[in-house]
Amino acid sequence: MSSWRFAVKSLLRDLRAGELSVLLVAIIIAVTAMTAVGFFTDRVGRAIKLQAGAVLAGDVVVRAPAPLKPSFIDAARALGIDTAESLSFLTMVLPANTDNEGNTLSQITAVSEGYPLRGEFLVAKVMFGEVESAAGIPASGTGWAAPGLLGRMNLKIGDRVRIGEAELTISHVLEYQPNQMSGGMAGMAPGLLVNLGDVPSFNVIRPGSRATYREFFAGPEARIAAFRNTLEAEAGEGARVVGLEEAGAQINTAIDRAQRFLTLASLVTVILAAVATAMASRRYALRHLDTIALLKSVGATQSFVLNSTLSQLLLVIIGTATSGSLLGYFAQEVLVALAPGVLNIALPQTSWQAGSLGLLTAATITVGFALPHLLMLKNTAPIRVLRRDMPPPQLSSGITYGIAIGMLLAMVFMIVRDLKLVVYIFGGVATVAVLSFIAGWILVRSLTGFRGAAGVAWRYGLANISRRGTESIVQIVAFALSINVLLLLTIVRSDILEEWKASLPEDAPNYFLVNIDPEQWPQMRTFFNDELGAVPEYLPFIRGKIVRISGTPIDDYKFPNEGGRFFTGQETNFTWQATLPDTNRITAGQWWGEDYVGEPQASLDERIAERLGVGVGDSLGLNVGGEELEVPITSLRAIEWDSMRPNFYLMLSPGEVQQLPQTIIAAVFVPPDRRLVLNQFVRAFPGVTVFDLEVIMGQVRMVIERASLSVQYVFLFTLLSGVIVLLAAVQATRDERRFESALLHTLGARRSKILQGIAVEFTALGCLAGGLAAFGAMAIGWVLAEQVFQLDYTLNPYLWLIGLILGSVVVGVTGTWATRKAVTEPPVAVLREA
Amino acid sequence: MNERLEKIISDGTVLRTQNLSKQVSSPEGQLTILDDVTLQVTAGDSVALVGPSGAGKTTLLALLAGLDRPTTGRVWLCGEDLTAMDEDGRAEVRGRYVGFVFQSFHLVPSLTALENVMLPLELTGASGATEQAREALVSVGLERRTTHYPKQLSGGEKQRVAIARAFVTEPAILFADEPTGNLDTASGERVADLLFRLNKQSNTTLVLVTHDRDLARRCDRVIELDTGRMLP
């Protein structure tokens, strides 16, 4: 018979006999969890990204100094992609009525019908009055004015203004518009939104005028992705294609964190499933040594055993991948169905790419963690048929698990693409495993004195721990790992999520004030102090251009990507500070000291540094209002954009820089019911532009809320895999316990006594494992919060106590419950099998 | 015994050893558990290996069947030099010529009686495995037990299944390790009768290890071992 047919037959027989149950369940749960998490995070992640479109006004935007060729728009429409366009330019707005105040340089945004494709305008009847969503765009002959313009020109709704050769009526106060920060918020002139059809009548746009054309596209994800590629390849020089990932630093930082939370859960699920698989396949292999020896004694060759093992594994992979992926798909559908209210988000369709995760997971776990144990079978000595006490063939566990863990790491990294998270989680889990191994070894050694003590139940139980030696240590490690994960995902997870929510408190600044004249700043402070009892945070604000990188003029500089060229192509905002803001973290180099006064130094956002292809040691040549200065980059920073505090890609050290022309940017929290205070503010300080952050903060809060909720659901699968590890660990000694119990029972021990002994043994193992797991969870939680999520983490002082209790109770109860059958079986049945 | 085999063992010798020794490492140093055993077994014979515990009976059986390798010396089984082969080569020889019956039966617990008997046939790829296995079970009187699992069978029945499994491939030589050791007297006798009947019917050579003097006496030849040496 071919090894393949034999493999199929014996696999079916093993299935029928339940020999493969734990192994298959472990792998199926891993696949189910991974695919459910994969499907779910994929969909939620894409849905959250779509929400980011509301900030961008579309899914993809092309920004260019000239209109995009009509052929692109036709092509997009042919693909079923919606389009809209806008044109922005600076021009003077004049009052049509001489009662109003002087001419004001304004940012005019002219939009076409259908704009915004994503998101909405918020308008009001009076400045900072009650806002409502606007239907459509300004009607021809009307304009929607930002509060800044109204304040500066002392206008109200119904007033008329002149642009070039045309007149417009102000019909709404424009409180928020999507894409408002796309041109860099600062220094932006007060805005006026008009109908694109009116622009020719202004007669202000001529060939060579400085105007920015934007074409917005929105549609089904796959079509947008394909169309975007075309745009990037063919949009032409000077055009820049912007996607959702660049929707805004704030929302992107929040999405990043959300995805990290979700992947954290799936990552841990895989590790646990791998542990369970390794334990279950070890048990399977040990139980099959006799069968293999028998097969060899009647003529099976090593290659026959090997081929049939490999064939069986292949079947296991296909079977578990298929059933797990299907289960994962349905589980995810159930999650979505259960949670429409709470998630309150239109989820895009399932992507079958996420389904391929199932096959990858099944293959990696099976090949990495089951195969080594099953391969060991091929080395079974045939003489085992005569000498059952022959030790099983040895697995060189260092190499085997080294390779398996390497494979798992590679797979997880492929999915998560976050090396730091992967390293911290694996490192943490490995540390817990090693520490619990050492602790387990010490426990086993220290209980040696109890060996042979079978008198009292608890002494018998404790003696068992020592008697089982290696098995006890393996169990402690497995218990510690699963409890560690349970703690990490329950208590630590909710602590971290709370910290995250707390990072954007209800009273976080919701308005940015830009273009503040430093001389007026004291008066403004007094204004806010008197009106709101609050002093806004503020930072100096300088605008300039990067003209050289490490001595090379920008025009000659080779940028690693277009993003870098774009960044330097426009004016850059920067600030100077003595102290590193608490929403910034140094990732390379060193921050200048608080008392530093000397040659100017620069600190750059790490992402921008990547786009520019620079690092610590390079230098930037800046031109600020005609004055040039050369500053060395001495540090790189990671910025928490979702903190909604004023932050800058480029920061300089105090000193010489303070002499440069500058304004101030301030952030203030205005309670929603006091918004009208801003009305007075704009009238009192008409030169200041006010940015409403409520919408973007709402987006960030929504991401946090939805990510937290999704993590709760995803966590269920991780919990399940934790339970499977527990069961696999309990199963590991089940055969031995059955036989022992039957023997003790035959020798006169009462069932209750045997069961008590087992309960003591598992409780002791669980108590130790729980304590170790708690400390592990604290440490991993702290590292994750501080290093991966960049959140402050307060250690939960009760965690160790919870760990001890949880470990004792869960392991004690599960272990005793799972073994109870071994004790209650008639001893004769067990002994006859031997 | 097929014609090919008859050619191979034209002199009638199915099993032959020359100066067979086995040493193992122990905390006290090298331990000789089999010392310079030379023997010859003729086709169709029944041979009992007897001796006290630790005499080296099971070790000799393992070496004769190619389940283990000697430290020194050589073994020829059906004309093939087992000592010159690797493990796979020896497995193939066993597959062609050898059957086994063990003291502890070694039935696969997850398989029915019929499937246990089919196992060696499936390995060799023989056609009609199910029918042959069923016939083998009939020949040991277990036609009503085909769908039973080992745990549903008595000790004697398990050993009869094991005998059916051993004979189903019509081996040239059958090795039995304490075949009645785990059975009560009545079951033991029944199993022994069966072994000898099949031995005669199919002209299979029988080599068995036993403590049971009565069983040994029923064999054509008795080889006695003590502390690893063959007694004259």
PDB file of C-alpha atoms in Angstrom, chain A residues 590-693:
ATOM      1  CA  GLN A 590      19.693  63.659  21.971  1.00  0.00           C
ATOM      2  CA  TRP A 591      17.455  66.555  22.890  1.00  0.00           C
ATOM      3  CA  TRP A 592      19.306  69.782  23.676  1.00  0.00           C
ATOM      4  CA  GLY A 593      19.238  70.536  27.403  1.00  0.00           C
ATOM      5  CA  GLU A 594      16.713  72.915  28.883  1.00  0.00           C
ATOM      6  CA  ASP A 595      19.407  75.503  29.492  1.00  0.00           C
ATOM      7  CA  TYR A 596      20.989  75.102  26.081  1.00  0.00           C
ATOM      8  CA  VAL A 597      22.017  78.354  24.458  1.00  0.00           C
ATOM      9  CA  GLY A 598      24.359  78.016  21.563  1.00  0.00           C
ATOM     10  CA  GLU A 599      24.488  77.280  17.880  1.00  0.00           C
ATOM     11  CA  PRO A 600      20.997  76.341  16.687  1.00  0.00           C
ATOM     12  CA  GLN A 601      20.147  72.637  16.488  1.00  0.00           C
ATOM     13  CA  ALA A 602      17.249  70.890  14.830  1.00  0.00           C
ATOM     14  CA  SER A 603      15.010  68.020  15.916  1.00  0.00           C
ATOM     15  CA  LEU A 604      12.966  66.370  13.170  1.00  0.00           C
ATOM     16  CA  ASP A 605       9.926  64.097  13.100  1.00  0.00           C
ATOM     17  CA  GLU A 606      11.191  60.583  12.345  1.00  0.00           C
ATOM     18  CA  ARG A 607       8.739  60.036   9.483  1.00  0.00           C
ATOM     19  CA  ILE A 608       9.705  63.274   7.771  1.00  0.00           C
ATOM     20  CA  ALA A 609      13.366  62.389   8.289  1.00  0.00           C
ATOM     21  CA  GLU A 610      12.684  59.133   6.458  1.00  0.00           C
ATOM     22  CA  ARG A 611      10.988  60.965   3.587  1.00  0.00           C
ATOM     23  CA  LEU A 612      13.879  63.396   3.321  1.00  0.00           C
ATOM     24  CA  GLY A 613      16.430  60.639   3.687  1.00  0.00           C
ATOM     25  CA  VAL A 614      18.198  62.359   6.560  1.00  0.00           C
ATOM     26  CA  GLY A 615      19.196  61.440  10.092  1.00  0.00           C
ATOM     27  CA  VAL A 616      21.127  62.703  13.070  1.00  0.00           C
ATOM     28  CA  GLY A 617      24.353  64.272  11.784  1.00  0.00           C
ATOM     29  CA  ASP A 618      22.811  65.736   8.631  1.00  0.00           C
ATOM     30  CA  SER A 619      21.970  69.406   8.410  1.00  0.00           C
ATOM     31  CA  LEU A 620      19.161  71.551   7.045  1.00  0.00           C
ATOM     32  CA  GLY A 621      19.554  74.923   5.366  1.00  0.00           C
ATOM     33  CA  LEU A 622      16.557  77.119   6.206  1.00  0.00           C
ATOM     34  CA  ASN A 623      15.394  80.340   4.638  1.00  0.00           C
ATOM     35  CA  VAL A 624      13.123  82.417   6.851  1.00  0.00           C
ATOM     36  CA  GLY A 625      11.954  85.623   5.247  1.00  0.00           C
ATOM     37  CA  GLY A 626      15.226  85.969   3.345  1.00  0.00           C
ATOM     38  CA  GLU A 627      17.439  85.142   6.314  1.00  0.00           C
ATOM     39  CA  GLU A 628      19.346  81.906   5.908  1.00  0.00           C
ATOM     40  CA  LEU A 629      20.624  79.607   8.607  1.00  0.00           C
ATOM     41  CA  GLU A 630      22.233  76.164   8.651  1.00  0.00           C
ATOM     42  CA  VAL A 631      21.133  73.833  11.468  1.00  0.00           C
ATOM     43  CA  PRO A 632      22.499  70.374  12.264  1.00  0.00           C
ATOM     44  CA  ILE A 633      19.919  67.667  13.014  1.00  0.00           C
ATOM     45  CA  THR A 634      20.748  66.446  16.520  1.00  0.00           C
ATOM     46  CA  SER A 635      17.666  64.344  17.251  1.00  0.00           C
ATOM     47  CA  LEU A 636      14.647  62.600  15.717  1.00  0.00           C
ATOM     48  CA  ARG A 637      11.259  62.443  17.416  1.00  0.00           C
ATOM     49  CA  ALA A 638       8.108  60.313  17.397  1.00  0.00           C
ATOM     50  CA  ILE A 639       5.111  62.567  17.837  1.00  0.00           C
ATOM     51  CA  GLU A 640       1.758  61.671  19.360  1.00  0.00           C
ATOM     52  CA  TRP A 641      -0.319  63.512  16.820  1.00  0.00           C
ATOM     53  CA  ASP A 642      -3.520  62.098  18.238  1.00  0.00           C
ATOM     54  CA  SER A 643      -2.870  64.026  21.452  1.00  0.00           C
ATOM     55  CA  MET A 644      -4.270  67.014  19.531  1.00  0.00           C
ATOM     56  CA  ARG A 645      -1.659  69.315  21.014  1.00  0.00           C
ATOM     57  CA  PRO A 646       0.189  71.773  18.720  1.00  0.00           C
ATOM     58  CA  ASN A 647       3.123  69.797  17.353  1.00  0.00           C
ATOM     59  CA  PHE A 648       5.793  70.477  14.778  1.00  0.00           C
ATOM     60  CA  TYR A 649       7.714  68.261  12.394  1.00  0.00           C
ATOM     61  CA  LEU A 650      10.686  70.561  12.824  1.00  0.00           C
ATOM     62  CA  MET A 651      11.791  72.048  16.137  1.00  0.00           C
ATOM     63  CA  LEU A 652      14.823  74.253  16.754  1.00  0.00           C
ATOM     64  CA  SER A 653      16.808  75.039  19.859  1.00  0.00           C
ATOM     65  CA  PRO A 654      16.264  78.464  21.464  1.00  0.00           C
ATOM     66  CA  GLY A 655      18.785  81.241  20.950  1.00  0.00           C
ATOM     67  CA  GLU A 656      19.542  82.748  17.596  1.00  0.00           C
ATOM     68  CA  VAL A 657      16.238  81.438  16.228  1.00  0.00           C
ATOM     69  CA  GLN A 658      14.286  83.656  18.614  1.00  0.00           C
ATOM     70  CA  GLN A 659      15.359  86.652  16.579  1.00  0.00           C
ATOM     71  CA  LEU A 660      13.613  85.357  13.424  1.00  0.00           C
ATOM     72  CA  PRO A 661      10.225  86.799  12.423  1.00  0.00           C
ATOM     73  CA  GLN A 662       7.593  84.713  14.124  1.00  0.00           C
ATOM     74  CA  THR A 663       4.013  84.484  15.298  1.00  0.00           C
ATOM     75  CA  ILE A 664       2.385  82.317  17.941  1.00  0.00           C
ATOM     76  CA  ILE A 665       0.156  79.266  17.719  1.00  0.00           C
ATOM     77  CA  ALA A 666      -2.091  78.524  20.675  1.00  0.00           C
ATOM     78  CA  ALA A 667      -4.462  75.711  21.609  1.00  0.00           C
ATOM     79  CA  VAL A 668      -7.437  76.289  23.833  1.00  0.00           C
ATOM     80  CA  PHE A 669     -10.318  74.276  25.182  1.00  0.00           C
ATOM     81  CA  VAL A 670     -13.629  76.060  24.697  1.00  0.00           C
ATOM     82  CA  PRO A 671     -16.570  74.245  26.288  1.00  0.00           C
ATOM     83  CA  PRO A 672     -19.236  73.596  23.626  1.00  0.00           C
ATOM     84  CA  ASP A 673     -21.737  75.847  25.382  1.00  0.00           C
ATOM     85  CA  ARG A 674     -19.260  78.758  25.415  1.00  0.00           C
ATOM     86  CA  ARG A 675     -18.428  78.734  21.724  1.00  0.00           C
ATOM     87  CA  LEU A 676     -19.797  82.231  21.299  1.00  0.00           C
ATOM     88  CA  VAL A 677     -16.799  83.504  23.274  1.00  0.00           C
ATOM     89  CA  LEU A 678     -14.845  82.909  20.084  1.00  0.00           C
ATOM     90  CA  ASN A 679     -17.163  85.270  18.293  1.00  0.00           C
ATOM     91  CA  GLN A 680     -15.997  88.070  20.552  1.00  0.00           C
ATOM     92  CA  PHE A 681     -12.435  86.848  20.232  1.00  0.00           C
ATOM     93  CA  VAL A 682     -12.434  86.994  16.439  1.00  0.00           C
ATOM     94  CA  ARG A 683     -13.907  90.463  16.506  1.00  0.00           C
ATOM     95  CA  ALA A 684     -11.379  91.625  19.074  1.00  0.00           C
ATOM     96  CA  PHE A 685      -8.423  90.021  17.282  1.00  0.00           C
ATOM     97  CA  PRO A 686      -9.391  89.853  13.605  1.00  0.00           C
ATOM     98  CA  GLY A 687      -5.904  88.920  12.463  1.00  0.00           C
ATOM     99  CA  VAL A 688      -6.074  85.513  14.160  1.00  0.00           C
ATOM    100  CA  THR A 689      -7.318  82.431  12.327  1.00  0.00           C
ATOM    101  CA  VAL A 690      -9.291  79.973  14.426  1.00  0.00           C
ATOM    102  CA  PHE A 691      -9.281  76.252  13.582  1.00  0.00           C
ATOM    103  CA  ASP A 692     -12.034  74.037  14.858  1.00  0.00           C
ATOM    104  CA  LEU A 693     -10.606  70.659  15.922  1.00  0.00           C
TER     105      LEU A 693
END
